[in-house]
């Protein structure tokens, strides 16, 4: 009587829970790997660094601006005022975007062009005080990536 040959429903349920518990780390690892592959790439990281700098959410140093400038199109860099213009823009927005912020970004890829639309909402005492919208356009050709256009509109 010690060895039963029939499987009861309770045994099957307990066995399935044990199997799921053993497979849980593998499933979570696969989900994390899949999510990283979708939303993260070198180009997206460059665009993300650009809007974080322009919004004043990062260090507004000339070194960071010059690092960012190497990924910008020459015409765009001239339009923004070079490294000094980037730094001034960062400092101005840093004063305006202070406190808690909520960042929403939307990424669209069309062939070699990447569009990132970002809205940075400033919260003060639980209420939204204002927002800043930034649209960044990037172009990838071969192994090189350039930010071709940056548009930002201050919202109230």
PDB file of C-alpha atoms in Angstrom:
ATOM      1  CA  UNK A   1       0.000   0.000   0.000  1.00  0.00           C
ATOM      2  CA  UNK A   2       2.973   2.325   0.338  1.00  0.00           C
ATOM      3  CA  UNK A   3       3.366   2.616  -3.436  1.00  0.00           C
ATOM      4  CA  UNK A   4       0.296   3.946  -5.211  1.00  0.00           C
ATOM      5  CA  UNK A   5       0.095   3.644  -8.942  1.00  0.00           C
ATOM      6  CA  UNK A   6      -2.663   6.167  -9.604  1.00  0.00           C
ATOM      7  CA  UNK A   7      -2.078   9.903  -9.687  1.00  0.00           C
ATOM      8  CA  UNK A   8      -4.544  12.003  -7.781  1.00  0.00           C
ATOM      9  CA  UNK A   9      -5.654  15.507  -8.758  1.00  0.00           C
ATOM     10  CA  UNK A  10      -4.001  16.988  -5.677  1.00  0.00           C
ATOM     11  CA  UNK A  11      -0.658  15.490  -6.681  1.00  0.00           C
ATOM     12  CA  UNK A  12      -0.942  16.963 -10.183  1.00  0.00           C
ATOM     13  CA  UNK A  13      -1.750  20.431  -8.830  1.00  0.00           C
ATOM     14  CA  UNK A  14       1.144  20.369  -6.356  1.00  0.00           C
ATOM     15  CA  UNK A  15       3.480  19.096  -9.074  1.00  0.00           C
ATOM     16  CA  UNK A  16       2.494  21.893 -11.455  1.00  0.00           C
ATOM     17  CA  UNK A  17       3.170  24.513  -8.747  1.00  0.00           C
ATOM     18  CA  UNK A  18       6.586  22.998  -8.084  1.00  0.00           C
ATOM     19  CA  UNK A  19       7.353  23.016 -11.814  1.00  0.00           C
ATOM     20  CA  UNK A  20       6.317  26.679 -12.136  1.00  0.00           C
ATOM     21  CA  UNK A  21       8.425  27.592  -9.104  1.00  0.00           C
ATOM     22  CA  UNK A  22      11.463  25.954 -10.683  1.00  0.00           C
ATOM     23  CA  UNK A  23      10.866  27.652 -14.069  1.00  0.00           C
ATOM     24  CA  UNK A  24      10.134  31.108 -12.588  1.00  0.00           C
ATOM     25  CA  UNK A  25      13.728  32.470 -12.755  1.00  0.00           C
ATOM     26  CA  UNK A  26      14.089  31.378 -16.377  1.00  0.00           C
ATOM     27  CA  UNK A  27      10.769  32.966 -17.395  1.00  0.00           C
ATOM     28  CA  UNK A  28      11.618  36.260 -15.671  1.00  0.00           C
ATOM     29  CA  UNK A  29      15.074  36.341 -17.273  1.00  0.00           C
ATOM     30  CA  UNK A  30      13.582  35.815 -20.737  1.00  0.00           C
ATOM     31  CA  UNK A  31      11.001  38.576 -20.185  1.00  0.00           C
ATOM     32  CA  UNK A  32      13.668  41.047 -19.038  1.00  0.00           C
ATOM     33  CA  UNK A  33      15.910  40.180 -21.988  1.00  0.00           C
ATOM     34  CA  UNK A  34      13.010  40.645 -24.413  1.00  0.00           C
ATOM     35  CA  UNK A  35      12.065  44.045 -22.942  1.00  0.00           C
ATOM     36  CA  UNK A  36      15.663  45.302 -23.091  1.00  0.00           C
ATOM     37  CA  UNK A  37      15.933  44.291 -26.721  1.00  0.00           C
ATOM     38  CA  UNK A  38      12.803  46.207 -27.713  1.00  0.00           C
ATOM     39  CA  UNK A  39      13.309  49.576 -26.106  1.00  0.00           C
ATOM     40  CA  UNK A  40      17.027  49.937 -25.741  1.00  0.00           C
ATOM     41  CA  UNK A  41      19.600  50.593 -28.360  1.00  0.00           C
ATOM     42  CA  UNK A  42      22.584  52.854 -28.794  1.00  0.00           C
ATOM     43  CA  UNK A  43      20.529  55.372 -30.797  1.00  0.00           C
ATOM     44  CA  UNK A  44      17.762  55.536 -28.202  1.00  0.00           C
ATOM     45  CA  UNK A  45      20.360  56.040 -25.456  1.00  0.00           C
ATOM     46  CA  UNK A  46      21.887  58.965 -27.386  1.00  0.00           C
ATOM     47  CA  UNK A  47      18.476  60.601 -27.877  1.00  0.00           C
ATOM     48  CA  UNK A  48      17.634  60.001 -24.217  1.00  0.00           C
ATOM     49  CA  UNK A  49      20.900  61.625 -23.109  1.00  0.00           C
ATOM     50  CA  UNK A  50      20.156  64.607 -25.372  1.00  0.00           C
ATOM     51  CA  UNK A  51      16.704  65.337 -23.976  1.00  0.00           C
ATOM     52  CA  UNK A  52      17.809  64.764 -20.381  1.00  0.00           C
ATOM     53  CA  UNK A  53      20.606  67.287 -20.924  1.00  0.00           C
ATOM     54  CA  UNK A  54      18.456  69.849 -22.744  1.00  0.00           C
ATOM     55  CA  UNK A  55      15.742  69.643 -20.087  1.00  0.00           C
ATOM     56  CA  UNK A  56      18.289  70.301 -17.348  1.00  0.00           C
ATOM     57  CA  UNK A  57      17.749  66.946 -15.684  1.00  0.00           C
ATOM     58  CA  UNK A  58      21.453  66.054 -15.882  1.00  0.00           C
ATOM     59  CA  UNK A  59      24.765  67.760 -15.241  1.00  0.00           C
ATOM     60  CA  UNK A  60      24.924  70.993 -17.280  1.00  0.00           C
ATOM     61  CA  UNK A  61      28.685  70.898 -17.744  1.00  0.00           C
ATOM     62  CA  UNK A  62      30.451  71.891 -20.981  1.00  0.00           C
ATOM     63  CA  UNK A  63      32.079  68.437 -21.030  1.00  0.00           C
ATOM     64  CA  UNK A  64      28.664  66.757 -21.235  1.00  0.00           C
ATOM     65  CA  UNK A  65      27.595  69.263 -23.899  1.00  0.00           C
ATOM     66  CA  UNK A  66      30.696  68.584 -26.007  1.00  0.00           C
ATOM     67  CA  UNK A  67      30.136  64.825 -25.684  1.00  0.00           C
ATOM     68  CA  UNK A  68      26.557  65.331 -26.860  1.00  0.00           C
ATOM     69  CA  UNK A  69      27.670  67.685 -29.667  1.00  0.00           C
ATOM     70  CA  UNK A  70      29.610  64.936 -31.406  1.00  0.00           C
ATOM     71  CA  UNK A  71      26.306  63.138 -32.099  1.00  0.00           C
ATOM     72  CA  UNK A  72      24.607  66.238 -33.538  1.00  0.00           C
ATOM     73  CA  UNK A  73      24.366  67.329 -37.134  1.00  0.00           C
ATOM     74  CA  UNK A  74      26.607  70.338 -37.880  1.00  0.00           C
ATOM     75  CA  UNK A  75      23.660  72.526 -38.968  1.00  0.00           C
ATOM     76  CA  UNK A  76      21.720  71.681 -35.814  1.00  0.00           C
ATOM     77  CA  UNK A  77      24.714  72.412 -33.604  1.00  0.00           C
ATOM     78  CA  UNK A  78      25.140  75.837 -35.236  1.00  0.00           C
ATOM     79  CA  UNK A  79      21.416  76.521 -34.832  1.00  0.00           C
ATOM     80  CA  UNK A  80      21.588  75.699 -31.103  1.00  0.00           C
ATOM     81  CA  UNK A  81      24.649  77.904 -30.571  1.00  0.00           C
ATOM     82  CA  UNK A  82      27.326  75.249 -30.279  1.00  0.00           C
ATOM     83  CA  UNK A  83      28.483  73.793 -26.982  1.00  0.00           C
ATOM     84  CA  UNK A  84      27.855  77.123 -25.209  1.00  0.00           C
ATOM     85  CA  UNK A  85      24.291  77.246 -26.482  1.00  0.00           C
ATOM     86  CA  UNK A  86      23.634  73.715 -25.330  1.00  0.00           C
ATOM     87  CA  UNK A  87      24.971  74.543 -21.873  1.00  0.00           C
ATOM     88  CA  UNK A  88      22.875  77.752 -21.645  1.00  0.00           C
ATOM     89  CA  UNK A  89      19.754  75.859 -22.690  1.00  0.00           C
ATOM     90  CA  UNK A  90      20.430  73.243 -20.039  1.00  0.00           C
ATOM     91  CA  UNK A  91      20.906  75.877 -17.319  1.00  0.00           C
ATOM     92  CA  UNK A  92      17.730  77.768 -18.299  1.00  0.00           C
ATOM     93  CA  UNK A  93      15.596  74.641 -18.289  1.00  0.00           C
ATOM     94  CA  UNK A  94      17.167  73.424 -15.033  1.00  0.00           C
ATOM     95  CA  UNK A  95      15.723  76.476 -13.249  1.00  0.00           C
ATOM     96  CA  UNK A  96      12.281  75.912 -14.789  1.00  0.00           C
ATOM     97  CA  UNK A  97      12.142  72.131 -14.380  1.00  0.00           C
ATOM     98  CA  UNK A  98      12.713  71.783 -10.670  1.00  0.00           C
ATOM     99  CA  UNK A  99      10.983  69.484  -8.249  1.00  0.00           C
ATOM    100  CA  UNK A 100       9.429  66.144  -9.059  1.00  0.00           C
ATOM    101  CA  UNK A 101       9.110  65.311 -12.725  1.00  0.00           C
ATOM    102  CA  UNK A 102       7.224  62.704 -14.712  1.00  0.00           C
ATOM    103  CA  UNK A 103       8.774  61.787 -18.060  1.00  0.00           C
ATOM    104  CA  UNK A 104       6.715  60.244 -20.846  1.00  0.00           C
ATOM    105  CA  UNK A 105       8.449  59.251 -24.058  1.00  0.00           C
ATOM    106  CA  UNK A 106       7.166  57.853 -27.328  1.00  0.00           C
ATOM    107  CA  UNK A 107       9.547  56.349 -29.891  1.00  0.00           C
ATOM    108  CA  UNK A 108       8.758  55.895 -33.572  1.00  0.00           C
ATOM    109  CA  UNK A 109      11.141  54.194 -35.996  1.00  0.00           C
ATOM    110  CA  UNK A 110      10.681  54.656 -39.715  1.00  0.00           C
ATOM    111  CA  UNK A 111      13.473  53.061 -41.686  1.00  0.00           C
ATOM    112  CA  UNK A 112      16.639  54.976 -40.833  1.00  0.00           C
ATOM    113  CA  UNK A 113      14.812  57.816 -39.037  1.00  0.00           C
ATOM    114  CA  UNK A 114      13.982  57.737 -35.325  1.00  0.00           C
ATOM    115  CA  UNK A 115      11.547  60.187 -33.757  1.00  0.00           C
ATOM    116  CA  UNK A 116      11.393  60.499 -29.978  1.00  0.00           C
ATOM    117  CA  UNK A 117       8.591  62.605 -28.519  1.00  0.00           C
ATOM    118  CA  UNK A 118       9.133  63.460 -24.854  1.00  0.00           C
ATOM    119  CA  UNK A 119       6.889  65.245 -22.391  1.00  0.00           C
ATOM    120  CA  UNK A 120       8.355  66.248 -19.052  1.00  0.00           C
ATOM    121  CA  UNK A 121       5.688  67.202 -16.518  1.00  0.00           C
ATOM    122  CA  UNK A 122       6.716  69.103 -13.399  1.00  0.00           C
ATOM    123  CA  UNK A 123       4.839  68.224 -10.212  1.00  0.00           C
ATOM    124  CA  UNK A 124       4.713  70.425  -7.158  1.00  0.00           C
ATOM    125  CA  UNK A 125       2.769  69.364  -4.050  1.00  0.00           C
ATOM    126  CA  UNK A 126       1.012  66.629  -6.022  1.00  0.00           C
ATOM    127  CA  UNK A 127      -0.263  69.003  -8.722  1.00  0.00           C
ATOM    128  CA  UNK A 128       1.138  69.390 -12.225  1.00  0.00           C
ATOM    129  CA  UNK A 129       2.772  72.827 -12.420  1.00  0.00           C
ATOM    130  CA  UNK A 130       3.873  72.826 -16.057  1.00  0.00           C
ATOM    131  CA  UNK A 131       5.367  70.743 -18.803  1.00  0.00           C
ATOM    132  CA  UNK A 132       8.093  70.757 -21.421  1.00  0.00           C
ATOM    133  CA  UNK A 133       7.746  68.922 -24.743  1.00  0.00           C
ATOM    134  CA  UNK A 134      10.816  67.926 -26.721  1.00  0.00           C
ATOM    135  CA  UNK A 135      10.832  66.235 -30.135  1.00  0.00           C
ATOM    136  CA  UNK A 136      14.140  64.738 -31.256  1.00  0.00           C
ATOM    137  CA  UNK A 137      14.847  63.406 -34.729  1.00  0.00           C
ATOM    138  CA  UNK A 138      17.773  61.102 -35.424  1.00  0.00           C
ATOM    139  CA  UNK A 139      19.145  59.535 -38.586  1.00  0.00           C
ATOM    140  CA  UNK A 140      21.212  56.353 -38.744  1.00  0.00           C
ATOM    141  CA  UNK A 141      23.434  55.715 -41.720  1.00  0.00           C
ATOM    142  CA  UNK A 142      25.669  52.681 -41.474  1.00  0.00           C
ATOM    143  CA  UNK A 143      27.405  52.764 -38.108  1.00  0.00           C
ATOM    144  CA  UNK A 144      26.987  56.504 -37.602  1.00  0.00           C
ATOM    145  CA  UNK A 145      24.052  58.139 -35.865  1.00  0.00           C
ATOM    146  CA  UNK A 146      23.313  61.863 -35.903  1.00  0.00           C
ATOM    147  CA  UNK A 147      20.642  63.921 -34.187  1.00  0.00           C
ATOM    148  CA  UNK A 148      19.247  65.977 -37.059  1.00  0.00           C
ATOM    149  CA  UNK A 149      16.603  68.123 -35.379  1.00  0.00           C
ATOM    150  CA  UNK A 150      15.485  69.121 -31.877  1.00  0.00           C
ATOM    151  CA  UNK A 151      12.229  70.950 -31.287  1.00  0.00           C
ATOM    152  CA  UNK A 152      11.030  71.899 -27.864  1.00  0.00           C
ATOM    153  CA  UNK A 153       7.940  73.729 -26.744  1.00  0.00           C
ATOM    154  CA  UNK A 154       7.336  74.942 -23.216  1.00  0.00           C
ATOM    155  CA  UNK A 155       3.922  74.129 -21.860  1.00  0.00           C
ATOM    156  CA  UNK A 156       2.063  75.777 -19.043  1.00  0.00           C
TER     157      UNK A 156
END
